[in-house]
């Protein structure tokens, strides 16, 4: 029975390859840098458990893993260490025991007696967990484990053990994007494409519809990928994933660990209010035009009590909704866009001051993809003391007088000083230590005043749009772009502008050849 | 459900390995063990080095105890160079990633990372065992993780650019090593089932490995190593430890802020980590350990020592000569560095209290190496303070002394550690023939 299932699936796979007439790609898209094996990141693993079993597994259950290129899903750094293996094992057993004890329908539907349950777990559930039909060795190892465990243990314990083995298998833990040779490149198969698409667009394993399209082979065609990407983007998981991408790109997750020194007032409650504010803003943007234009100009804020004072709103100025949060339109001359939100400003500043260097470096690197060179050897990177300077800007004026520092800091400070109207917690200020703040800056040699004008200038430049497409690519593929992929990415993103929906770019990447071809040998 | 006979056949393999392990331990002297303790921000030089009578204000917590002093060697003269190898690293990054890894820094996504495996991981790899890497990373002044400083989260490296990720919640380490230690048949059967499930994962890994290229094989091999080492831990857990488990540590899941944005729990965290290291090493549950005290270039405030200002900016950077510049800064740095000495003394004392089968103590077979990312807080990389407590120490003619024979390349420390652990080495890191520390 199960053997036939496996044969039928291989036949489908073969048919799909034979039937596919997509031309072998030009060399410009071969050599795409994504790894053929990407271990699920901790976030993806938690999502996968929830989708498959309904179990609540959280990031705290695992060791934190390194963030590469600003995103949590870069494959190179997701090397499974023994400590992490121990966490993976502990979670696997915990979930296995919990779902067995309650006979979780997502796992056990159809399990009504030993033989049926063996078939449900090894025939059906394991294929969902591995996101493809099982290979022969996988099936035989799980069956042997079942049989061996049944000789000494109860049915429940046997089911737990088999589930724990499934959750520790590399077939569960790794996304396979190996493909088969196609010219001098490799073309991903339908199950691989379905999994890749699902994790890219939703951060979750494929749902039933996607699995069906993988089984039929349809998913490999570009129009099918487009339709599925569009469908998935509209699901709650798709929306969450878009938000996750924007949060990681802007490093907003760091608000959870941001803290400030007295006399600055920064409580965990305030940090949460800031976090909720940007989340609501991101959701409003994504469900509105979804454009960079809106993201970088919106003057809408979602304010509850501790945040009101940071925004300079008197309690009477806004009416609390049920949960204490109000949607407020801020004075557009003071604040417009994500870069003027307390969450972004508080993350990108120091514990004691506004941190113009941190802000400038982040804008250059993450938003414009032009990270400044590191400071030269032997230069102290300690912020100058405040004793002889009136304002934060004055303290860093030394950069301009030193020829060593000048060349880079002219660019970094030119951007960072533009944020000086916001202090370390993101509160508006016109003076610092009794002296007026100077918010004039330069972007790419052109003068501007204040963060709202900076945001508009970036929108008008090509750099933000082009950098955003690169960042989306890195998030999608878990790898940096190189010269060859950059060219292909330019093609994929040719219609993307700051007025386009961000999600249109998700679709364009999913639809592009980049998404389904890999270069060279696996 | 489980009969004794079934139980026996299930565990046949496990029991055989246990017997072997016991016999090995019984016949020879207890196996060597290694613990690295990593401190940041340098020391107060004039108050660190022992003088006549083998004591100093900073090292007094260790050297005032004859049983520890007689097993201690202090090494002066180890020097790092200010070479950033084209990365954005500064001297903190150099000392932090390089002291124990030896390799030049490399750039990972623009950040300065260690360029090779650290000596603790080399030893662990040689012994095919996992290391117990612990760290206290909380910081009120500068909560982490913050962008651009991921490289300072761990000094310990598995491979170039691949950090050994430390455990920061002591309860997690406790759960892994002590919560499942039980003699009951059911517990033993569960251990056997855990091993069977891991065997399935191993088989799937082997098949997958055959389908991918060499870069991916390295990744899968790391995963396979983790499975093999977990299986090996299961075997060790089958042997009921001779020594007491440590007190059950607080589970900081209930107060995650204490692991991130507060200095409040640092002393309690450090104490829990020390207890865990001593117990796992003493019980033979781990043979390689590390304790990292703060991020590289960390900014602890030492409120619990009555200081309350950020050590890095306000104190270490203002210590610009060995003698010290400002008496108030010097006094505070002595207090801070004595705290670290107390941590090492506590660890050594706990190991000295654990008896071994041959009448010696765990400290006689556990080399504690207390290192520092800088020599002095103003980014000097000369005279890196290094203290070696316990044994074995390869090449040592005697203990209870200061080695002070002039400048020596820091790579000799790694070479000495490898040799002490019974691993052949003529050098270390990017200095493959530097030899061991001279004058031991």
mmCIF file of N, CA and C in Angstrom, chain B residues 126-238:
data_model
loop_
_atom_site.group_PDB
_atom_site.id
_atom_site.type_symbol
_atom_site.label_atom_id
_atom_site.label_comp_id
_atom_site.label_asym_id
_atom_site.label_seq_id
_atom_site.Cartn_x
_atom_site.Cartn_y
_atom_site.Cartn_z
ATOM 1 N N UNK B 126 38.514 16.694 19.440
ATOM 2 C CA UNK B 126 39.466 15.587 19.542
ATOM 3 C C UNK B 126 38.871 14.454 20.390
ATOM 4 N N UNK B 127 38.180 14.818 21.435
ATOM 5 C CA UNK B 127 37.591 13.810 22.324
ATOM 6 C C UNK B 127 36.197 13.384 21.867
ATOM 7 N N UNK B 128 35.717 13.980 20.772
ATOM 8 C CA UNK B 128 34.376 13.722 20.254
ATOM 9 C C UNK B 128 33.319 13.851 21.345
ATOM 10 N N UNK B 129 33.369 14.998 22.004
ATOM 11 C CA UNK B 129 32.403 15.245 23.069
ATOM 12 C C UNK B 129 31.870 16.658 22.914
ATOM 13 N N UNK B 130 30.758 16.927 23.543
ATOM 14 C CA UNK B 130 30.223 18.283 23.525
ATOM 15 C C UNK B 130 30.857 19.058 24.659
ATOM 16 N N UNK B 131 30.942 20.379 24.495
ATOM 17 C CA UNK B 131 31.419 21.182 25.617
ATOM 18 C C UNK B 131 30.227 21.870 26.257
ATOM 19 N N UNK B 132 30.360 22.138 27.540
ATOM 20 C CA UNK B 132 29.314 22.876 28.243
ATOM 21 C C UNK B 132 29.723 24.346 28.218
ATOM 22 N N UNK B 133 29.160 25.084 27.264
ATOM 23 C CA UNK B 133 29.516 26.497 27.102
ATOM 24 C C UNK B 133 28.468 27.345 27.801
ATOM 25 N N UNK B 134 28.887 28.050 28.830
ATOM 26 C CA UNK B 134 27.970 28.872 29.620
ATOM 27 C C UNK B 134 28.403 30.328 29.531
ATOM 28 N N UNK B 135 27.450 31.223 29.588
ATOM 29 C CA UNK B 135 27.790 32.641 29.564
ATOM 30 C C UNK B 135 26.752 33.427 30.339
ATOM 31 N N UNK B 136 27.212 34.516 30.934
ATOM 32 C CA UNK B 136 26.306 35.470 31.566
ATOM 33 C C UNK B 136 26.400 36.736 30.728
ATOM 34 N N UNK B 137 25.364 37.004 29.966
ATOM 35 C CA UNK B 137 25.428 38.073 28.967
ATOM 36 C C UNK B 137 24.535 39.263 29.313
ATOM 37 N N UNK B 138 23.808 39.167 30.423
ATOM 38 C CA UNK B 138 22.917 40.266 30.791
ATOM 39 C C UNK B 138 23.720 41.543 30.980
ATOM 40 N N UNK B 139 23.108 42.675 30.697
ATOM 41 C CA UNK B 139 23.771 43.947 30.909
ATOM 42 C C UNK B 139 22.733 45.052 30.944
ATOM 43 N N UNK B 140 22.699 45.764 32.049
ATOM 44 C CA UNK B 140 21.718 46.839 32.154
ATOM 45 C C UNK B 140 22.108 48.007 31.261
ATOM 46 N N UNK B 141 23.391 48.306 31.216
ATOM 47 C CA UNK B 141 23.818 49.492 30.476
ATOM 48 C C UNK B 141 23.658 49.304 28.979
ATOM 49 N N UNK B 142 23.900 48.095 28.514
ATOM 50 C CA UNK B 142 23.900 47.880 27.071
ATOM 51 C C UNK B 142 23.285 46.513 26.780
ATOM 52 N N UNK B 143 21.956 46.444 26.789
ATOM 53 C CA UNK B 143 21.332 45.132 26.582
ATOM 54 C C UNK B 143 21.711 44.555 25.232
ATOM 55 N N UNK B 144 21.916 43.267 25.213
ATOM 56 C CA UNK B 144 22.228 42.582 23.980
ATOM 57 C C UNK B 144 21.122 41.585 23.709
ATOM 58 N N UNK B 145 20.968 41.044 22.525
ATOM 59 C CA UNK B 145 21.826 41.256 21.372
ATOM 60 C C UNK B 145 21.555 42.599 20.706
ATOM 61 N N UNK B 146 22.610 43.320 20.409
ATOM 62 C CA UNK B 146 22.381 44.541 19.651
ATOM 63 C C UNK B 146 23.094 44.421 18.318
ATOM 64 N N UNK B 147 22.537 45.052 17.297
ATOM 65 C CA UNK B 147 23.089 44.869 15.954
ATOM 66 C C UNK B 147 24.562 45.243 15.909
ATOM 67 N N UNK B 148 25.339 44.466 15.196
ATOM 68 C CA UNK B 148 26.753 44.774 15.050
ATOM 69 C C UNK B 148 27.625 44.170 16.137
ATOM 70 N N UNK B 149 27.017 43.519 17.144
ATOM 71 C CA UNK B 149 27.833 42.967 18.225
ATOM 72 C C UNK B 149 27.606 41.466 18.439
ATOM 73 N N UNK B 150 27.019 40.828 17.427
ATOM 74 C CA UNK B 150 26.799 39.388 17.565
ATOM 75 C C UNK B 150 28.131 38.653 17.734
ATOM 76 N N UNK B 151 29.180 39.221 17.164
ATOM 77 C CA UNK B 151 30.489 38.584 17.258
ATOM 78 C C UNK B 151 31.004 38.536 18.687
ATOM 79 N N UNK B 152 30.460 39.388 19.551
ATOM 80 C CA UNK B 152 30.965 39.411 20.927
ATOM 81 C C UNK B 152 30.113 38.575 21.870
ATOM 82 N N UNK B 153 29.251 37.753 21.304
ATOM 83 C CA UNK B 153 28.381 36.923 22.139
ATOM 84 C C UNK B 153 29.115 35.689 22.643
ATOM 85 N N UNK B 154 30.093 35.210 21.857
ATOM 86 C CA UNK B 154 30.807 34.007 22.282
ATOM 87 C C UNK B 154 32.251 34.074 21.805
ATOM 88 N N UNK B 155 33.170 33.824 22.732
ATOM 89 C CA UNK B 155 34.585 33.769 22.353
ATOM 90 C C UNK B 155 34.916 32.389 21.808
ATOM 91 N N UNK B 156 34.024 31.445 22.015
ATOM 92 C CA UNK B 156 34.311 30.051 21.687
ATOM 93 C C UNK B 156 33.818 29.762 20.270
ATOM 94 N N UNK B 157 34.681 29.166 19.463
ATOM 95 C CA UNK B 157 34.367 28.931 18.052
ATOM 96 C C UNK B 157 34.507 27.463 17.692
ATOM 97 N N UNK B 158 33.520 26.969 16.944
ATOM 98 C CA UNK B 158 33.576 25.606 16.425
ATOM 99 C C UNK B 158 34.417 25.556 15.163
ATOM 100 N N UNK B 159 34.371 26.604 14.376
ATOM 101 C CA UNK B 159 35.023 26.667 13.071
ATOM 102 C C UNK B 159 35.102 28.146 12.715
ATOM 103 N N UNK B 160 35.807 28.497 11.620
ATOM 104 C CA UNK B 160 35.862 29.916 11.260
ATOM 105 C C UNK B 160 34.464 30.531 11.145
ATOM 106 N N UNK B 161 34.226 31.587 11.903
ATOM 107 C CA UNK B 161 32.947 32.286 11.810
ATOM 108 C C UNK B 161 31.766 31.539 12.389
ATOM 109 N N UNK B 162 31.999 30.407 13.027
ATOM 110 C CA UNK B 162 30.884 29.646 13.622
ATOM 111 C C UNK B 162 31.074 29.582 15.132
ATOM 112 N N UNK B 163 30.307 30.420 15.835
ATOM 113 C CA UNK B 163 30.442 30.452 17.285
ATOM 114 C C UNK B 163 29.797 29.238 17.932
ATOM 115 N N UNK B 164 30.393 28.802 19.009
ATOM 116 C CA UNK B 164 29.716 27.888 19.921
ATOM 117 C C UNK B 164 28.734 28.767 20.692
ATOM 118 N N UNK B 165 27.454 28.500 20.567
ATOM 119 C CA UNK B 165 26.468 29.369 21.197
ATOM 120 C C UNK B 165 26.356 29.000 22.669
ATOM 121 N N UNK B 166 26.626 29.931 23.555
ATOM 122 C CA UNK B 166 26.593 29.587 24.977
ATOM 123 C C UNK B 166 25.171 29.503 25.517
ATOM 124 N N UNK B 167 25.004 28.715 26.550
ATOM 125 C CA UNK B 167 23.741 28.641 27.275
ATOM 126 C C UNK B 167 23.726 29.761 28.309
ATOM 127 N N UNK B 168 22.640 30.516 28.342
ATOM 128 C CA UNK B 168 22.580 31.658 29.263
ATOM 129 C C UNK B 168 21.594 31.449 30.408
ATOM 130 N N UNK B 169 20.685 30.511 30.252
ATOM 131 C CA UNK B 169 19.765 30.193 31.347
ATOM 132 C C UNK B 169 20.285 28.930 32.036
ATOM 133 N N UNK B 170 20.790 29.072 33.275
ATOM 134 C CA UNK B 170 21.413 27.895 33.916
ATOM 135 C C UNK B 170 20.447 26.711 34.027
ATOM 136 N N UNK B 171 19.156 27.031 34.091
ATOM 137 C CA UNK B 171 18.169 25.949 34.213
ATOM 138 C C UNK B 171 18.221 25.027 32.994
ATOM 139 N N UNK B 172 18.497 25.585 31.823
ATOM 140 C CA UNK B 172 18.579 24.757 30.614
ATOM 141 C C UNK B 172 19.723 23.745 30.715
ATOM 142 N N UNK B 173 20.864 24.206 31.228
ATOM 143 C CA UNK B 173 21.996 23.286 31.383
ATOM 144 C C UNK B 173 21.684 22.240 32.441
ATOM 145 N N UNK B 174 21.015 22.671 33.483
ATOM 146 C CA UNK B 174 20.644 21.718 34.541
ATOM 147 C C UNK B 174 19.734 20.636 33.969
ATOM 148 N N UNK B 175 18.729 21.074 33.201
ATOM 149 C CA UNK B 175 17.771 20.122 32.632
ATOM 150 C C UNK B 175 18.490 19.099 31.767
ATOM 151 N N UNK B 176 19.432 19.604 30.960
ATOM 152 C CA UNK B 176 20.094 18.698 30.043
ATOM 153 C C UNK B 176 20.924 17.651 30.776
ATOM 154 N N UNK B 177 21.609 18.053 31.839
ATOM 155 C CA UNK B 177 22.567 17.127 32.448
ATOM 156 C C UNK B 177 22.056 16.414 33.695
ATOM 157 N N UNK B 178 21.114 17.015 34.394
ATOM 158 C CA UNK B 178 20.768 16.422 35.685
ATOM 159 C C UNK B 178 19.316 15.989 35.819
ATOM 160 N N UNK B 179 18.404 16.586 35.039
ATOM 161 C CA UNK B 179 16.989 16.300 35.273
ATOM 162 C C UNK B 179 16.633 14.864 34.928
ATOM 163 N N UNK B 180 17.357 14.252 33.988
ATOM 164 C CA UNK B 180 16.971 12.915 33.557
ATOM 165 C C UNK B 180 17.801 11.819 34.208
ATOM 166 N N UNK B 181 18.716 12.192 35.079
ATOM 167 C CA UNK B 181 19.528 11.152 35.717
ATOM 168 C C UNK B 181 18.665 10.376 36.696
ATOM 169 N N UNK B 182 18.405 9.151 36.378
ATOM 170 C CA UNK B 182 17.548 8.334 37.236
ATOM 171 C C UNK B 182 17.892 6.878 37.010
ATOM 172 N N UNK B 183 17.681 6.087 38.032
ATOM 173 C CA UNK B 183 18.054 4.682 37.956
ATOM 174 C C UNK B 183 16.894 3.788 37.523
ATOM 175 N N UNK B 184 15.664 4.334 37.489
ATOM 176 C CA UNK B 184 14.511 3.448 37.327
ATOM 177 C C UNK B 184 14.535 2.753 35.973
ATOM 178 N N UNK B 185 13.903 1.579 35.918
ATOM 179 C CA UNK B 185 13.825 0.842 34.661
ATOM 180 C C UNK B 185 13.150 1.682 33.596
ATOM 181 N N UNK B 186 12.079 2.386 33.983
ATOM 182 C CA UNK B 186 11.348 3.169 33.002
ATOM 183 C C UNK B 186 12.238 4.291 32.446
ATOM 184 N N UNK B 187 13.004 4.920 33.339
ATOM 185 C CA UNK B 187 13.900 5.977 32.866
ATOM 186 C C UNK B 187 14.932 5.400 31.910
ATOM 187 N N UNK B 188 15.441 4.211 32.235
ATOM 188 C CA UNK B 188 16.446 3.585 31.373
ATOM 189 C C UNK B 188 15.833 3.214 30.023
ATOM 190 N N UNK B 189 14.597 2.705 30.051
ATOM 191 C CA UNK B 189 13.946 2.348 28.797
ATOM 192 C C UNK B 189 13.703 3.595 27.951
ATOM 193 N N UNK B 190 13.347 4.690 28.612
ATOM 194 C CA UNK B 190 13.123 5.935 27.873
ATOM 195 C C UNK B 190 14.431 6.411 27.234
ATOM 196 N N UNK B 191 15.547 6.269 27.960
ATOM 197 C CA UNK B 191 16.838 6.640 27.374
ATOM 198 C C UNK B 191 17.106 5.798 26.137
ATOM 199 N N UNK B 192 16.762 4.524 26.213
ATOM 200 C CA UNK B 192 16.984 3.641 25.068
ATOM 201 C C UNK B 192 16.110 4.056 23.883
ATOM 202 N N UNK B 193 14.867 4.464 24.165
ATOM 203 C CA UNK B 193 13.998 4.918 23.077
ATOM 204 C C UNK B 193 14.526 6.213 22.469
ATOM 205 N N UNK B 194 15.053 7.081 23.336
ATOM 206 C CA UNK B 194 15.635 8.319 22.804
ATOM 207 C C UNK B 194 16.768 7.989 21.845
ATOM 208 N N UNK B 195 17.551 6.991 22.223
ATOM 209 C CA UNK B 195 18.662 6.615 21.350
ATOM 210 C C UNK B 195 18.134 6.049 20.023
ATOM 211 N N UNK B 196 17.065 5.234 20.083
ATOM 212 C CA UNK B 196 16.512 4.674 18.843
ATOM 213 C C UNK B 196 16.013 5.776 17.909
ATOM 214 N N UNK B 197 15.362 6.781 18.494
ATOM 215 C CA UNK B 197 14.850 7.879 17.661
ATOM 216 C C UNK B 197 16.014 8.628 17.013
ATOM 217 N N UNK B 198 17.088 8.823 17.783
ATOM 218 C CA UNK B 198 18.269 9.484 17.225
ATOM 219 C C UNK B 198 18.890 8.636 16.113
ATOM 220 N N UNK B 199 18.830 7.312 16.279
ATOM 221 C CA UNK B 199 19.383 6.430 15.240
ATOM 222 C C UNK B 199 18.659 6.628 13.907
ATOM 223 N N UNK B 200 17.340 6.824 13.980
ATOM 224 C CA UNK B 200 16.568 7.073 12.748
ATOM 225 C C UNK B 200 17.062 8.363 12.089
ATOM 226 N N UNK B 201 17.241 9.408 12.907
ATOM 227 C CA UNK B 201 17.725 10.677 12.366
ATOM 228 C C UNK B 201 19.106 10.500 11.736
ATOM 229 N N UNK B 202 19.959 9.698 12.373
ATOM 230 C CA UNK B 202 21.293 9.427 11.813
ATOM 231 C C UNK B 202 21.198 8.779 10.446
ATOM 232 N N UNK B 203 20.318 7.802 10.326
ATOM 233 C CA UNK B 203 20.156 7.107 9.054
ATOM 234 C C UNK B 203 19.681 8.060 7.969
ATOM 235 N N UNK B 204 18.701 8.912 8.292
ATOM 236 C CA UNK B 204 18.210 9.881 7.316
ATOM 237 C C UNK B 204 19.322 10.853 6.920
ATOM 238 N N UNK B 205 20.141 11.232 7.905
ATOM 239 C CA UNK B 205 21.254 12.150 7.614
ATOM 240 C C UNK B 205 22.240 11.531 6.634
ATOM 241 N N UNK B 206 22.546 10.248 6.848
ATOM 242 C CA UNK B 206 23.503 9.583 5.953
ATOM 243 C C UNK B 206 22.985 9.583 4.513
ATOM 244 N N UNK B 207 21.705 9.273 4.351
ATOM 245 C CA UNK B 207 21.127 9.269 3.002
ATOM 246 C C UNK B 207 21.167 10.655 2.369
ATOM 247 N N UNK B 208 20.807 11.641 3.168
ATOM 248 C CA UNK B 208 20.772 13.017 2.658
ATOM 249 C C UNK B 208 22.174 13.472 2.278
ATOM 250 N N UNK B 209 23.144 13.097 3.089
ATOM 251 C CA UNK B 209 24.527 13.493 2.857
ATOM 252 C C UNK B 209 25.008 13.047 1.480
ATOM 253 N N UNK B 210 24.552 11.868 1.082
ATOM 254 C CA UNK B 210 24.998 11.320 -0.200
ATOM 255 C C UNK B 210 24.433 12.118 -1.373
ATOM 256 N N UNK B 211 23.415 12.933 -1.127
ATOM 257 C CA UNK B 211 22.768 13.644 -2.227
ATOM 258 C C UNK B 211 23.279 15.063 -2.415
ATOM 259 N N UNK B 212 24.149 15.545 -1.541
ATOM 260 C CA UNK B 212 24.552 16.954 -1.631
ATOM 261 C C UNK B 212 26.066 17.107 -1.734
ATOM 262 N N UNK B 213 26.486 18.329 -2.025
ATOM 263 C CA UNK B 213 27.908 18.623 -2.207
ATOM 264 C C UNK B 213 28.638 18.842 -0.897
ATOM 265 N N UNK B 214 29.930 19.137 -1.018
ATOM 266 C CA UNK B 214 30.778 19.126 0.167
ATOM 267 C C UNK B 214 30.420 20.226 1.167
ATOM 268 N N UNK B 215 30.000 21.392 0.672
ATOM 269 C CA UNK B 215 29.672 22.477 1.609
ATOM 270 C C UNK B 215 28.513 22.046 2.506
ATOM 271 N N UNK B 216 27.543 21.393 1.894
ATOM 272 C CA UNK B 216 26.380 20.958 2.673
ATOM 273 C C UNK B 216 26.759 19.792 3.571
ATOM 274 N N UNK B 217 27.721 19.005 3.116
ATOM 275 C CA UNK B 217 28.142 17.868 3.952
ATOM 276 C C UNK B 217 28.711 18.337 5.274
ATOM 277 N N UNK B 218 29.457 19.459 5.236
ATOM 278 C CA UNK B 218 30.003 19.975 6.490
ATOM 279 C C UNK B 218 28.868 20.289 7.465
ATOM 280 N N UNK B 219 27.813 20.899 6.920
ATOM 281 C CA UNK B 219 26.668 21.259 7.750
ATOM 282 C C UNK B 219 26.024 19.991 8.329
ATOM 283 N N UNK B 220 25.862 18.986 7.470
ATOM 284 C CA UNK B 220 25.234 17.749 7.929
ATOM 285 C C UNK B 220 26.143 16.994 8.885
ATOM 286 N N UNK B 221 27.459 17.093 8.643
ATOM 287 C CA UNK B 221 28.386 16.436 9.563
ATOM 288 C C UNK B 221 28.298 17.058 10.953
ATOM 289 N N UNK B 222 28.148 18.394 10.987
ATOM 290 C CA UNK B 222 27.980 19.053 12.292
ATOM 291 C C UNK B 222 26.720 18.517 12.965
ATOM 292 N N UNK B 223 25.676 18.344 12.170
ATOM 293 C CA UNK B 223 24.426 17.818 12.720
ATOM 294 C C UNK B 223 24.624 16.369 13.197
ATOM 295 N N UNK B 224 25.340 15.585 12.388
ATOM 296 C CA UNK B 224 25.593 14.185 12.766
ATOM 297 C C UNK B 224 26.411 14.126 14.052
ATOM 298 N N UNK B 225 27.375 15.049 14.163
ATOM 299 C CA UNK B 225 28.173 15.114 15.392
ATOM 300 C C UNK B 225 27.273 15.386 16.582
ATOM 301 N N UNK B 226 26.336 16.295 16.394
ATOM 302 C CA UNK B 226 25.449 16.621 17.526
ATOM 303 C C UNK B 226 24.658 15.386 17.932
ATOM 304 N N UNK B 227 24.223 14.599 16.963
ATOM 305 C CA UNK B 227 23.455 13.396 17.297
ATOM 306 C C UNK B 227 24.339 12.362 18.005
ATOM 307 N N UNK B 228 25.550 12.202 17.462
ATOM 308 C CA UNK B 228 26.450 11.217 18.082
ATOM 309 C C UNK B 228 26.781 11.633 19.518
ATOM 310 N N UNK B 229 27.011 12.912 19.711
ATOM 311 C CA UNK B 229 27.365 13.378 21.054
ATOM 312 C C UNK B 229 26.183 13.301 22.010
ATOM 313 N N UNK B 230 24.981 13.513 21.472
ATOM 314 C CA UNK B 230 23.802 13.347 22.328
ATOM 315 C C UNK B 230 23.675 11.893 22.749
ATOM 316 N N UNK B 231 23.935 10.989 21.809
ATOM 317 C CA UNK B 231 23.862 9.564 22.149
ATOM 318 C C UNK B 231 24.891 9.219 23.209
ATOM 319 N N UNK B 232 26.055 9.838 23.061
ATOM 320 C CA UNK B 232 27.109 9.588 24.033
ATOM 321 C C UNK B 232 26.715 10.143 25.413
ATOM 322 N N UNK B 233 26.063 11.320 25.420
ATOM 323 C CA UNK B 233 25.574 11.867 26.696
ATOM 324 C C UNK B 233 24.563 10.926 27.328
ATOM 325 N N UNK B 234 23.706 10.334 26.489
ATOM 326 C CA UNK B 234 22.711 9.396 27.025
ATOM 327 C C UNK B 234 23.408 8.233 27.713
ATOM 328 N N UNK B 235 24.478 7.765 27.103
ATOM 329 C CA UNK B 235 25.225 6.654 27.723
ATOM 330 C C UNK B 235 25.782 7.085 29.072
ATOM 331 N N UNK B 236 26.343 8.312 29.106
ATOM 332 C CA UNK B 236 26.906 8.796 30.371
ATOM 333 C C UNK B 236 25.819 8.930 31.430
ATOM 334 N N UNK B 237 24.638 9.409 30.979
ATOM 335 C CA UNK B 237 23.545 9.583 31.932
ATOM 336 C C UNK B 237 23.111 8.261 32.546
ATOM 337 N N UNK B 238 23.338 7.157 31.817
ATOM 338 C CA UNK B 238 22.958 5.849 32.338
ATOM 339 C C UNK B 238 23.758 5.502 33.585
#
